[in-house]
C-alpha cells in the first residue's frame, strides 16, 4: 500500500514541536540476484526492503532515527528518538548548522528505460548458463561463472521547509569470467572487470547477443594468457583501457576528493586524503589534459539522479580543470564546514543510514586523440585491461594495481600479449604523467554497485566513465605464475 509521506511528516512534527526542522526520507529497495557456474544454475536471492529515515534539526545539531514501522505510532516514536539524539549530541557538536543545508527542492527523477518489461527468472538464468557455455572455448577452461543483479530504488523525501523529492531508479548488471589453467599457470579473464558493467536502465541492459559475445571473448583471452609471457619490468608508457581507468579514477581521485575525508571524518575507518582544504583552487593534480567532472546527469550511468538524499539538486560540476583542482566532493554540510564549493553528493545506501559525502558519477572527460594515434606515438609501452587487484594507502596516495590482460606496444604497434601486468605509482605524479587522452570514440561508461564507506558501513552504487589514457614513465611489472 502506498505510504502518504506528507501525512507522516505531520505526525513527526506534532510529536516534536521544539524541532527547528524535520525531514522524512522513505526508501524502498528491491533487488534480485542470480548466478550460474559452469553452465548450471548456482543460486538466486532477493527481496524488498522499505522504511523511513527521520531527521531532526535542534539548536544546530542533527539527530536521526530510522524505522520500518510507518504507522502513526512508529513515526512518533522515531521522531522522539531523533530529537533525543539531537539534544544529546548538541553539547558535542562540531558545527552549528541551520536549514540552509536542507534545501526546499522540488525534484522528480526516473530512470530512462528503453524496455520496461520485467526480468523473467527462467530467461535470466538460461542466459547466464548460456554465457558460461559461450566462455568454455577449450578444455583448458576449468571454470566459468556468470551472475546478474537487477533492482529498483524508490526514494521520497519531504521536509517542514517544503522539500518534495521523488526519484525512481532502475538498474541492472551482469558479470562474467572464465578461468583457464595449463600446468601451474592459472589465468582469469572477465568481461570488463567483474561487476563493472552495471547501469541504469531496463531489460535492454541484458542483450543476449552482446553478452554471449563478451563471454566468448573472455574465454578466448583467458586461454591466450596461458602461453603469454609475463609482463616485463621497468618504466615505460602505460596505456589504460576505460575499464581500468574506472578503478584509477575511483581510488586515486574520487575517494581523495571527498571533503569529509579531507576534514578527518573518515580517518578512523576509511582513511584520510593527501589533499588538504588549502589545495583546492590551485593544486596541480594532473597534466593539462586532465579534466574530471562530477556528473549525475548521464542517463545510463549508474549513479545518475535528480537530487541527492538531502534534496540538493544535482548538476554537472568540474572538480579538476586542465589539471588544476578547482572543487571537491563535498555536500552542503561539508561546504558549510569547509567554506568550499562542492556538489550534490550527500547520499545514503538505504532508509536506515544517514547520508554522507559519497561519489556518484565521476568521469574523466574525453580528449582529442584516437586510439590508433595514441598507440602509434609510443615506442615502448604496455596496454592494460580490466582490474584484477588493487592496493592503495589510507591517504589515497601510493597505489599498486594489477590487471588481467596486457599487450606490449613496440615502435608504435601492439605486439605480444602479456600476462599478470601490474603498475604502481603515487597519485599526484601519476596523473601529472598523463600524456594522451582518447577522443569520444574511446569513451566508455561503467558502474559498480559495491563502493563501501562509513560507520556503520554503507555500500552504494557509483559510476565512472573515461576514454583510453596514456601515462609516461610508469613503473610496470609482472607477478605471479
CSV table of C-alpha atoms in Angstrom, one decimal:
chain,number,residue,atom,x,y,z
A,1,UNK,CA,0.0,0.0,0.0
A,2,UNK,CA,1.3,3.4,-1.0
A,3,UNK,CA,2.5,5.4,2.0
A,4,UNK,CA,1.4,9.1,2.4
A,5,UNK,CA,4.7,10.6,3.4
A,6,UNK,CA,3.2,14.0,3.8
A,7,UNK,CA,0.9,12.6,6.5
A,8,UNK,CA,3.9,11.0,8.2
A,9,UNK,CA,5.7,14.3,8.2
A,10,UNK,CA,2.8,16.0,10.0
A,11,UNK,CA,2.8,13.1,12.6
A,12,UNK,CA,6.5,13.7,13.2
A,13,UNK,CA,6.1,17.5,13.5
A,14,UNK,CA,3.3,17.0,16.0
A,15,UNK,CA,5.5,14.7,18.1
A,16,UNK,CA,8.5,17.1,18.4
A,17,UNK,CA,7.2,20.7,18.1
A,18,UNK,CA,10.5,22.0,19.5
A,19,UNK,CA,12.4,20.9,16.4
A,20,UNK,CA,13.7,23.6,14.1
A,21,UNK,CA,13.4,21.4,11.0
A,22,UNK,CA,12.2,17.9,10.3
A,23,UNK,CA,12.8,15.8,7.2
A,24,UNK,CA,11.5,12.4,6.2
A,25,UNK,CA,13.1,10.1,3.6
A,26,UNK,CA,11.2,6.9,2.6
A,27,UNK,CA,13.2,4.4,0.6
A,28,UNK,CA,12.0,1.1,-1.0
A,29,UNK,CA,14.8,-1.1,-2.4
A,30,UNK,CA,14.1,-4.2,-4.5
A,31,UNK,CA,16.9,-6.5,-5.6
A,32,UNK,CA,17.1,-9.8,-7.4
A,33,UNK,CA,20.4,-11.7,-7.9
A,34,UNK,CA,21.0,-14.9,-10.0
A,35,UNK,CA,24.2,-16.7,-10.6
A,36,UNK,CA,25.4,-19.7,-12.7
A,37,UNK,CA,28.7,-21.7,-12.5
A,38,UNK,CA,29.9,-24.0,-15.3
A,39,UNK,CA,26.7,-23.7,-17.2
A,40,UNK,CA,24.4,-24.7,-14.3
A,41,UNK,CA,22.2,-22.6,-12.0
A,42,UNK,CA,24.0,-21.7,-8.8
A,43,UNK,CA,21.8,-19.5,-6.7
A,44,UNK,CA,19.1,-16.9,-6.7
A,45,UNK,CA,18.0,-14.5,-4.0
A,46,UNK,CA,16.5,-11.1,-3.5
A,47,UNK,CA,13.8,-9.2,-1.7
A,48,UNK,CA,12.2,-5.9,-0.8
A,49,UNK,CA,13.3,-3.6,2.0
A,50,UNK,CA,11.4,-0.5,3.0
A,51,UNK,CA,11.5,2.1,5.7
A,52,UNK,CA,11.8,5.7,6.7
A,53,UNK,CA,14.7,7.8,8.0
A,54,UNK,CA,13.5,10.7,10.2
A,55,UNK,CA,15.9,13.6,10.6
A,56,UNK,CA,15.5,16.4,13.1
A,57,UNK,CA,17.4,19.7,13.5
A,58,UNK,CA,17.6,21.1,17.0
A,59,UNK,CA,19.9,24.0,18.1
A,60,UNK,CA,22.1,23.5,15.0
A,61,UNK,CA,22.5,19.7,15.6
A,62,UNK,CA,21.0,16.9,13.5
A,63,UNK,CA,19.6,13.8,15.1
A,64,UNK,CA,18.5,10.7,13.2
A,65,UNK,CA,16.2,7.7,13.8
A,66,UNK,CA,15.0,5.0,11.3
A,67,UNK,CA,12.0,2.8,11.4
A,68,UNK,CA,10.3,0.2,9.3
A,69,UNK,CA,7.1,0.9,11.2
A,70,UNK,CA,5.3,3.6,9.2
A,71,UNK,CA,2.2,3.8,11.4
A,72,UNK,CA,1.5,6.9,13.3
A,73,UNK,CA,2.9,5.3,16.5
A,74,UNK,CA,6.1,4.2,14.7
A,75,UNK,CA,6.7,7.7,13.2
A,76,UNK,CA,6.1,9.4,16.5
A,77,UNK,CA,8.5,7.0,18.2
A,78,UNK,CA,11.2,7.7,15.6
A,79,UNK,CA,10.7,11.4,15.8
A,80,UNK,CA,11.2,11.3,19.6
A,81,UNK,CA,14.3,9.2,19.2
A,82,UNK,CA,15.8,11.6,16.6
A,83,UNK,CA,15.0,14.6,18.7
A,84,UNK,CA,16.6,13.0,21.8
A,85,UNK,CA,19.7,12.2,19.7
A,86,UNK,CA,20.0,15.8,18.6
A,87,UNK,CA,19.6,17.0,22.2
A,88,UNK,CA,22.2,14.6,23.4
A,89,UNK,CA,24.7,15.4,20.7
A,90,UNK,CA,24.2,19.2,20.9
A,91,UNK,CA,26.9,19.9,23.6
A,92,UNK,CA,29.5,18.0,21.5
A,93,UNK,CA,28.6,19.3,18.0
A,94,UNK,CA,31.5,20.1,15.6
A,95,UNK,CA,29.5,22.7,13.7
A,96,UNK,CA,26.2,24.6,14.2
A,97,UNK,CA,24.1,24.0,11.1
A,98,UNK,CA,20.9,25.7,10.0
A,99,UNK,CA,18.2,24.9,7.5
A,100,UNK,CA,20.3,26.2,4.6
A,101,UNK,CA,21.9,22.8,4.4
A,102,UNK,CA,18.5,21.2,3.7
A,103,UNK,CA,17.1,23.0,0.6
A,104,UNK,CA,13.4,23.1,-0.2
A,105,UNK,CA,13.9,21.4,-3.6
A,106,UNK,CA,11.1,20.1,-5.9
A,107,UNK,CA,12.6,17.3,-7.9
A,108,UNK,CA,11.3,14.4,-10.0
A,109,UNK,CA,13.6,11.8,-11.5
A,110,UNK,CA,13.0,8.5,-13.1
A,111,UNK,CA,15.5,6.2,-14.9
A,112,UNK,CA,15.1,6.2,-18.7
A,113,UNK,CA,14.3,2.7,-19.8
A,114,UNK,CA,14.0,1.5,-23.4
A,115,UNK,CA,12.3,-1.7,-22.3
A,116,UNK,CA,10.0,-1.6,-19.3
A,117,UNK,CA,9.2,-5.3,-19.3
A,118,UNK,CA,10.3,-7.4,-16.3
A,119,UNK,CA,13.1,-9.9,-15.9
A,120,UNK,CA,11.6,-13.4,-16.1
A,121,UNK,CA,13.7,-15.6,-13.8
A,122,UNK,CA,13.7,-18.5,-16.2
A,123,UNK,CA,15.0,-16.5,-19.1
A,124,UNK,CA,17.6,-14.7,-17.0
A,125,UNK,CA,19.0,-18.0,-15.6
A,126,UNK,CA,19.1,-19.5,-19.0
A,127,UNK,CA,21.1,-16.5,-20.3
A,128,UNK,CA,23.6,-16.9,-17.5
A,129,UNK,CA,24.0,-20.6,-18.2
A,130,UNK,CA,24.5,-19.9,-21.9
A,131,UNK,CA,27.1,-17.2,-21.1
A,132,UNK,CA,29.1,-19.8,-19.1
A,133,UNK,CA,29.0,-22.2,-22.1
A,134,UNK,CA,30.0,-19.5,-24.5
A,135,UNK,CA,33.1,-18.8,-22.4
A,136,UNK,CA,34.1,-22.5,-22.4
A,137,UNK,CA,36.0,-22.4,-25.6
A,138,UNK,CA,38.6,-25.0,-24.6
A,139,UNK,CA,39.3,-27.9,-22.2
A,140,UNK,CA,41.8,-25.5,-20.6
A,141,UNK,CA,38.9,-23.6,-19.2
A,142,UNK,CA,38.4,-25.0,-15.7
A,143,UNK,CA,35.6,-22.8,-14.6
A,144,UNK,CA,33.1,-20.3,-16.0
A,145,UNK,CA,30.8,-18.1,-14.0
A,146,UNK,CA,28.1,-15.5,-14.7
A,147,UNK,CA,25.9,-13.5,-12.4
A,148,UNK,CA,23.5,-10.7,-12.6
A,149,UNK,CA,21.7,-8.3,-10.4
A,150,UNK,CA,18.7,-6.1,-11.1
A,151,UNK,CA,16.8,-3.8,-8.9
A,152,UNK,CA,14.9,-0.7,-8.2
A,153,UNK,CA,15.2,2.1,-5.6
A,154,UNK,CA,12.3,4.4,-4.9
A,155,UNK,CA,13.0,7.5,-2.8
A,156,UNK,CA,10.6,10.0,-1.5
A,157,UNK,CA,11.7,12.9,0.6
A,158,UNK,CA,9.7,15.8,2.3
A,159,UNK,CA,10.5,18.3,4.9
A,160,UNK,CA,9.0,21.0,7.0
A,161,UNK,CA,10.6,23.7,4.9
A,162,UNK,CA,8.9,22.5,1.7
A,163,UNK,CA,11.2,19.9,0.1
A,164,UNK,CA,9.4,17.4,-2.1
A,165,UNK,CA,11.6,14.9,-3.9
A,166,UNK,CA,10.5,11.8,-5.7
A,167,UNK,CA,13.0,9.5,-7.5
A,168,UNK,CA,12.8,6.1,-9.0
A,169,UNK,CA,16.0,4.3,-10.2
A,170,UNK,CA,16.1,1.1,-12.1
A,171,UNK,CA,19.4,-0.7,-12.6
A,172,UNK,CA,20.9,-3.9,-13.7
A,173,UNK,CA,24.2,-5.5,-14.5
A,174,UNK,CA,25.9,-8.7,-15.4
A,175,UNK,CA,29.4,-10.1,-14.7
A,176,UNK,CA,31.1,-13.0,-16.3
A,177,UNK,CA,34.5,-14.6,-16.0
A,178,UNK,CA,36.5,-17.6,-17.3
A,179,UNK,CA,39.4,-19.3,-15.5
A,180,UNK,CA,42.0,-21.2,-17.6
A,181,UNK,CA,44.8,-23.5,-16.5
A,182,UNK,CA,47.8,-25.0,-18.0
A,183,UNK,CA,50.1,-26.8,-15.6
A,184,UNK,CA,50.8,-24.4,-12.7
A,185,UNK,CA,49.7,-21.3,-14.7
A,186,UNK,CA,46.2,-20.1,-13.9
A,187,UNK,CA,44.7,-17.1,-15.6
A,188,UNK,CA,41.3,-15.4,-15.3
A,189,UNK,CA,39.6,-13.1,-17.8
A,190,UNK,CA,36.4,-11.3,-17.0
A,191,UNK,CA,34.0,-9.2,-19.1
A,192,UNK,CA,35.1,-5.7,-18.3
A,193,UNK,CA,36.3,-6.4,-14.8
A,194,UNK,CA,33.7,-8.4,-13.0
A,195,UNK,CA,30.8,-6.1,-11.8
A,196,UNK,CA,31.8,-3.0,-13.7
A,197,UNK,CA,29.0,-3.4,-16.2
A,198,UNK,CA,26.1,-2.2,-14.0
A,199,UNK,CA,24.0,0.6,-15.4
A,200,UNK,CA,20.7,2.3,-15.1
A,201,UNK,CA,18.1,1.1,-17.5
A,202,UNK,CA,15.6,-1.7,-18.2
A,203,UNK,CA,15.6,-5.1,-19.8
A,204,UNK,CA,17.7,-3.7,-22.7
A,205,UNK,CA,20.7,-4.0,-20.4
A,206,UNK,CA,20.6,-7.8,-20.9
A,207,UNK,CA,21.2,-8.1,-24.6
A,208,UNK,CA,21.8,-11.8,-25.1
A,209,UNK,CA,23.9,-11.4,-28.3
A,210,UNK,CA,26.2,-8.9,-26.7
A,211,UNK,CA,26.5,-10.9,-23.5
A,212,UNK,CA,27.4,-14.2,-25.3
A,213,UNK,CA,29.9,-12.3,-27.5
A,214,UNK,CA,31.7,-10.9,-24.4
A,215,UNK,CA,31.6,-14.3,-22.7
A,216,UNK,CA,33.3,-16.0,-25.6
A,217,UNK,CA,35.9,-13.2,-25.8
A,218,UNK,CA,36.6,-13.7,-22.0
A,219,UNK,CA,37.2,-17.4,-22.5
A,220,UNK,CA,39.4,-16.9,-25.6
A,221,UNK,CA,41.6,-14.4,-23.8
A,222,UNK,CA,41.9,-16.5,-20.7
A,223,UNK,CA,43.3,-19.3,-22.8
A,224,UNK,CA,45.5,-16.9,-24.7
A,225,UNK,CA,47.1,-15.7,-21.4
A,226,UNK,CA,48.3,-19.3,-20.6
A,227,UNK,CA,51.0,-19.1,-23.2
A,228,UNK,CA,51.7,-15.4,-22.8
A,229,UNK,CA,55.0,-14.1,-21.4
A,230,UNK,CA,54.9,-12.3,-18.0
A,231,UNK,CA,54.7,-8.6,-18.2
A,232,UNK,CA,58.2,-7.1,-18.4
A,233,UNK,CA,59.5,-4.9,-15.5
A,234,UNK,CA,60.7,-1.3,-15.9
A,235,UNK,CA,59.5,2.2,-16.7
A,236,UNK,CA,57.5,2.6,-19.9
A,237,UNK,CA,54.4,4.3,-21.3
A,238,UNK,CA,51.3,2.8,-19.8
A,239,UNK,CA,48.0,2.9,-21.7
A,240,UNK,CA,44.9,2.1,-19.7
A,241,UNK,CA,41.6,1.0,-21.2
A,242,UNK,CA,38.4,2.6,-19.8
A,243,UNK,CA,37.6,-0.5,-17.7
A,244,UNK,CA,40.8,0.0,-15.8
A,245,UNK,CA,40.6,3.8,-15.8
A,246,UNK,CA,37.4,3.3,-13.9
A,247,UNK,CA,39.3,2.0,-10.9
A,248,UNK,CA,42.1,4.5,-11.3
A,249,UNK,CA,39.6,7.4,-11.1
A,250,UNK,CA,37.7,5.8,-8.2
A,251,UNK,CA,40.6,5.1,-5.9
A,252,UNK,CA,43.1,7.9,-6.6
A,253,UNK,CA,40.7,10.8,-7.4
A,254,UNK,CA,37.2,10.0,-6.1
A,255,UNK,CA,38.0,9.0,-2.5
A,256,UNK,CA,40.8,11.5,-2.3
A,257,UNK,CA,38.4,14.4,-3.0
A,258,UNK,CA,35.6,13.5,-0.6
A,259,UNK,CA,35.6,16.5,1.7
A,260,UNK,CA,34.5,14.6,4.8
A,261,UNK,CA,37.7,12.5,4.5
A,262,UNK,CA,39.7,15.7,4.0
A,263,UNK,CA,38.1,17.1,7.2
A,264,UNK,CA,39.1,13.9,9.0
A,265,UNK,CA,35.6,12.4,9.5
A,266,UNK,CA,36.5,9.1,7.8
A,267,UNK,CA,40.1,8.7,9.2
A,268,UNK,CA,39.1,6.1,11.8
A,269,UNK,CA,37.7,3.7,9.2
A,270,UNK,CA,38.3,4.5,5.6
A,271,UNK,CA,41.2,6.9,6.0
A,272,UNK,CA,42.1,10.5,5.0
A,273,UNK,CA,43.4,12.1,1.9
A,274,UNK,CA,46.7,13.5,0.6
A,275,UNK,CA,44.7,16.6,-0.4
A,276,UNK,CA,44.2,19.4,2.1
A,277,UNK,CA,41.5,22.1,2.1
A,278,UNK,CA,44.2,24.7,1.2
A,279,UNK,CA,45.0,22.7,-2.0
A,280,UNK,CA,41.5,23.3,-3.6
A,281,UNK,CA,41.6,26.1,-6.1
A,282,UNK,CA,45.3,25.9,-7.2
A,283,UNK,CA,46.8,22.4,-6.7
A,284,UNK,CA,48.1,20.8,-9.9
A,285,UNK,CA,46.5,17.4,-9.6
A,286,UNK,CA,47.5,16.2,-13.1
A,287,UNK,CA,48.7,17.3,-16.5
A,288,UNK,CA,46.7,19.9,-18.5
A,289,UNK,CA,45.0,17.0,-20.3
A,290,UNK,CA,43.2,16.0,-17.1
A,291,UNK,CA,39.5,17.2,-16.8
A,292,UNK,CA,37.4,15.4,-14.2
A,293,UNK,CA,33.7,16.1,-13.6
A,294,UNK,CA,31.0,15.1,-11.1
A,295,UNK,CA,28.2,14.4,-13.5
A,296,UNK,CA,25.0,12.8,-12.2
A,297,UNK,CA,23.1,13.6,-15.4
A,298,UNK,CA,24.2,10.9,-17.8
A,299,UNK,CA,21.1,8.8,-18.4
A,300,UNK,CA,22.6,5.3,-18.3
A,301,UNK,CA,25.4,5.8,-15.8
A,302,UNK,CA,24.7,4.0,-12.5
A,303,UNK,CA,24.7,6.9,-10.1
A,304,UNK,CA,22.6,9.4,-12.0
A,305,UNK,CA,19.9,11.2,-10.1
A,306,UNK,CA,18.0,14.5,-9.9
A,307,UNK,CA,18.9,15.3,-6.3
A,308,UNK,CA,21.0,13.8,-3.5
A,309,UNK,CA,19.5,12.4,-0.3
A,310,UNK,CA,19.1,15.8,1.4
A,311,UNK,CA,17.3,17.3,-1.6
A,312,UNK,CA,20.3,19.2,-3.2
A,313,UNK,CA,19.6,19.4,-6.9
A,314,UNK,CA,22.3,17.6,-8.9
A,315,UNK,CA,24.1,19.4,-11.7
A,316,UNK,CA,27.4,18.7,-13.5
A,317,UNK,CA,30.4,20.3,-11.8
A,318,UNK,CA,34.1,20.2,-12.7
A,319,UNK,CA,36.4,19.2,-10.0
A,320,UNK,CA,39.6,19.2,-12.0
A,321,UNK,CA,40.0,21.5,-15.0
A,322,UNK,CA,43.1,21.4,-17.2
A,323,UNK,CA,44.9,19.5,-14.4
A,324,UNK,CA,44.1,22.1,-11.6
A,325,UNK,CA,42.0,21.0,-8.6
A,326,UNK,CA,39.1,23.5,-8.5
A,327,UNK,CA,36.5,21.7,-6.5
A,328,UNK,CA,35.8,18.6,-4.3
A,329,UNK,CA,33.1,16.1,-3.4
A,330,UNK,CA,31.5,17.9,-0.5
A,331,UNK,CA,27.8,18.0,0.3
A,332,UNK,CA,26.1,21.1,1.7
A,333,UNK,CA,27.1,20.2,5.2
A,334,UNK,CA,30.8,19.8,4.2
A,335,UNK,CA,30.6,23.0,2.2
A,336,UNK,CA,29.5,24.9,5.3
A,337,UNK,CA,32.2,23.4,7.4
A,338,UNK,CA,35.0,23.9,4.9
A,339,UNK,CA,33.9,27.1,3.3
A,340,UNK,CA,34.4,25.5,-0.1
A,341,UNK,CA,32.1,24.9,-3.1
A,342,UNK,CA,31.0,21.3,-3.5
A,343,UNK,CA,28.4,19.2,-5.2
A,344,UNK,CA,25.1,17.4,-4.6
A,345,UNK,CA,26.6,14.2,-3.2
A,346,UNK,CA,25.2,13.6,0.3
A,347,UNK,CA,23.9,10.1,-0.2
A,348,UNK,CA,22.7,7.1,1.8
A,349,UNK,CA,22.6,3.4,0.8
A,350,UNK,CA,19.1,2.9,2.3
A,351,UNK,CA,16.5,4.2,4.7
A,352,UNK,CA,18.4,3.1,7.8
A,353,UNK,CA,21.5,5.1,7.2
A,354,UNK,CA,22.1,8.9,7.3
A,355,UNK,CA,23.5,10.4,4.1
A,356,UNK,CA,27.2,11.2,4.0
A,357,UNK,CA,29.7,12.5,1.3
A,358,UNK,CA,29.8,9.9,-1.5
A,359,UNK,CA,31.0,9.6,-5.0
A,360,UNK,CA,28.3,9.4,-7.6
A,361,UNK,CA,29.2,9.6,-11.3
A,362,UNK,CA,32.8,10.8,-11.5
A,363,UNK,CA,34.1,11.0,-15.1
A,364,UNK,CA,37.3,11.8,-16.9
A,365,UNK,CA,36.3,13.9,-20.0
A,366,UNK,CA,37.3,12.8,-23.5
A,367,UNK,CA,40.2,14.4,-25.2
A,368,UNK,CA,41.2,14.6,-28.9
A,369,UNK,CA,43.4,11.6,-29.6
A,370,UNK,CA,42.2,8.5,-31.5
A,371,UNK,CA,43.2,5.1,-30.1
A,372,UNK,CA,45.4,4.4,-33.2
A,373,UNK,CA,47.2,7.7,-32.8
A,374,UNK,CA,47.9,7.0,-29.1
A,375,UNK,CA,49.4,3.6,-29.9
A,376,UNK,CA,51.4,4.8,-32.9
A,377,UNK,CA,53.0,7.5,-30.8
A,378,UNK,CA,54.5,5.1,-28.3
A,379,UNK,CA,57.9,3.3,-28.8
A,380,UNK,CA,58.0,1.3,-25.7
A,381,UNK,CA,54.8,0.7,-23.7
A,382,UNK,CA,52.1,-1.7,-22.4
A,383,UNK,CA,48.4,-1.6,-22.8
A,384,UNK,CA,46.3,-2.9,-19.8
A,385,UNK,CA,42.7,-4.1,-19.5
A,386,UNK,CA,40.4,-4.9,-16.6
A,387,UNK,CA,41.3,-4.7,-12.9
A,388,UNK,CA,42.4,-7.8,-11.1
A,389,UNK,CA,43.8,-6.5,-7.8
A,390,UNK,CA,44.2,-3.1,-6.1
A,391,UNK,CA,46.1,-1.7,-3.1
A,392,UNK,CA,46.2,2.0,-2.1
A,393,UNK,CA,47.2,3.6,1.2
A,394,UNK,CA,44.8,5.3,3.5
A,395,UNK,CA,45.6,8.7,2.1
A,396,UNK,CA,44.8,7.6,-1.4
A,397,UNK,CA,48.3,8.4,-2.4
A,398,UNK,CA,50.6,5.4,-3.0
A,399,UNK,CA,49.0,2.7,-5.1
A,400,UNK,CA,49.7,-0.6,-6.8
A,401,UNK,CA,47.1,-2.1,-9.3
A,402,UNK,CA,47.1,-5.3,-11.2
A,403,UNK,CA,45.2,-6.0,-14.4
A,404,UNK,CA,44.0,-9.2,-16.1
A,405,UNK,CA,45.3,-8.7,-19.6
A,406,UNK,CA,48.1,-6.8,-21.3
A,407,UNK,CA,49.6,-6.0,-24.7
A,408,UNK,CA,53.1,-4.8,-25.4
A,409,UNK,CA,53.4,-1.6,-27.5
A,410,UNK,CA,56.6,-1.6,-29.6
A,411,UNK,CA,57.6,1.0,-32.1
A,412,UNK,CA,54.0,2.3,-32.4
A,413,UNK,CA,52.3,-1.1,-32.8
A,414,UNK,CA,50.5,-3.6,-30.5
A,415,UNK,CA,52.5,-6.8,-30.4
A,416,UNK,CA,52.6,-9.6,-27.9
A,417,UNK,CA,50.1,-10.4,-25.2
A,418,UNK,CA,51.5,-10.4,-21.7
A,419,UNK,CA,50.1,-11.9,-18.5
A,420,UNK,CA,50.0,-10.6,-14.9
A,421,UNK,CA,50.5,-6.9,-15.8
A,422,UNK,CA,50.8,-4.6,-12.8
A,423,UNK,CA,51.7,-1.0,-12.3
A,424,UNK,CA,52.4,1.3,-9.3
A,425,UNK,CA,52.7,5.0,-8.7
A,426,UNK,CA,51.9,8.0,-6.5
A,427,UNK,CA,48.6,9.7,-7.3
A,428,UNK,CA,49.9,13.2,-7.9
A,429,UNK,CA,52.9,12.2,-10.0
A,430,UNK,CA,50.9,9.6,-11.9
A,431,UNK,CA,48.2,12.0,-13.0
A,432,UNK,CA,50.9,14.6,-14.0
A,433,UNK,CA,52.4,12.0,-16.3
A,434,UNK,CA,49.1,11.8,-18.3
A,435,UNK,CA,50.3,12.3,-21.9
A,436,UNK,CA,47.4,11.4,-24.1
A,437,UNK,CA,43.6,11.3,-23.6
A,438,UNK,CA,41.4,9.4,-26.0
A,439,UNK,CA,38.6,11.0,-28.0
A,440,UNK,CA,34.9,10.4,-27.8
A,441,UNK,CA,35.2,7.1,-29.8
A,442,UNK,CA,37.2,5.6,-26.9
A,443,UNK,CA,34.9,6.9,-24.2
A,444,UNK,CA,33.1,4.2,-22.2
A,445,UNK,CA,30.7,4.3,-19.2
A,446,UNK,CA,30.9,1.8,-16.3
A,447,UNK,CA,29.3,1.4,-12.9
A,448,UNK,CA,29.8,-0.7,-9.8
A,449,UNK,CA,27.2,-1.4,-7.0
A,450,UNK,CA,29.7,-2.0,-4.2
A,451,UNK,CA,31.6,1.1,-3.1
A,452,UNK,CA,31.9,0.9,0.7
A,453,UNK,CA,32.4,3.7,3.2
A,454,UNK,CA,31.2,5.0,6.5
A,455,UNK,CA,30.5,3.7,10.1
A,456,UNK,CA,28.2,1.9,10.1
A,457,UNK,CA,29.2,0.8,6.7
A,458,UNK,CA,27.3,1.8,3.6
A,459,UNK,CA,27.6,0.0,0.3
A,460,UNK,CA,26.5,2.2,-2.5
A,461,UNK,CA,26.3,2.5,-6.3
A,462,UNK,CA,28.8,4.6,-8.2
A,463,UNK,CA,29.5,5.3,-11.9
A,464,UNK,CA,32.7,6.2,-13.8
A,465,UNK,CA,33.3,7.0,-17.4
A,466,UNK,CA,36.6,7.6,-19.2
A,467,UNK,CA,38.4,7.4,-22.5
A,468,UNK,CA,41.6,5.5,-23.2
A,469,UNK,CA,44.5,7.2,-21.4
A,470,UNK,CA,48.3,7.1,-21.7
A,471,UNK,CA,50.8,7.9,-18.9
A,472,UNK,CA,54.5,8.3,-19.5
A,473,UNK,CA,57.3,6.7,-17.5
A,474,UNK,CA,55.2,4.5,-15.2
A,475,UNK,CA,56.7,1.6,-13.3
A,476,UNK,CA,55.2,-1.7,-14.6
A,477,UNK,CA,56.0,-5.2,-13.6
A,478,UNK,CA,54.8,-8.8,-13.8
A,479,UNK,CA,53.8,-11.0,-11.0
A,480,UNK,CA,52.5,-14.5,-10.1
A,481,UNK,CA,52.5,-17.6,-12.2
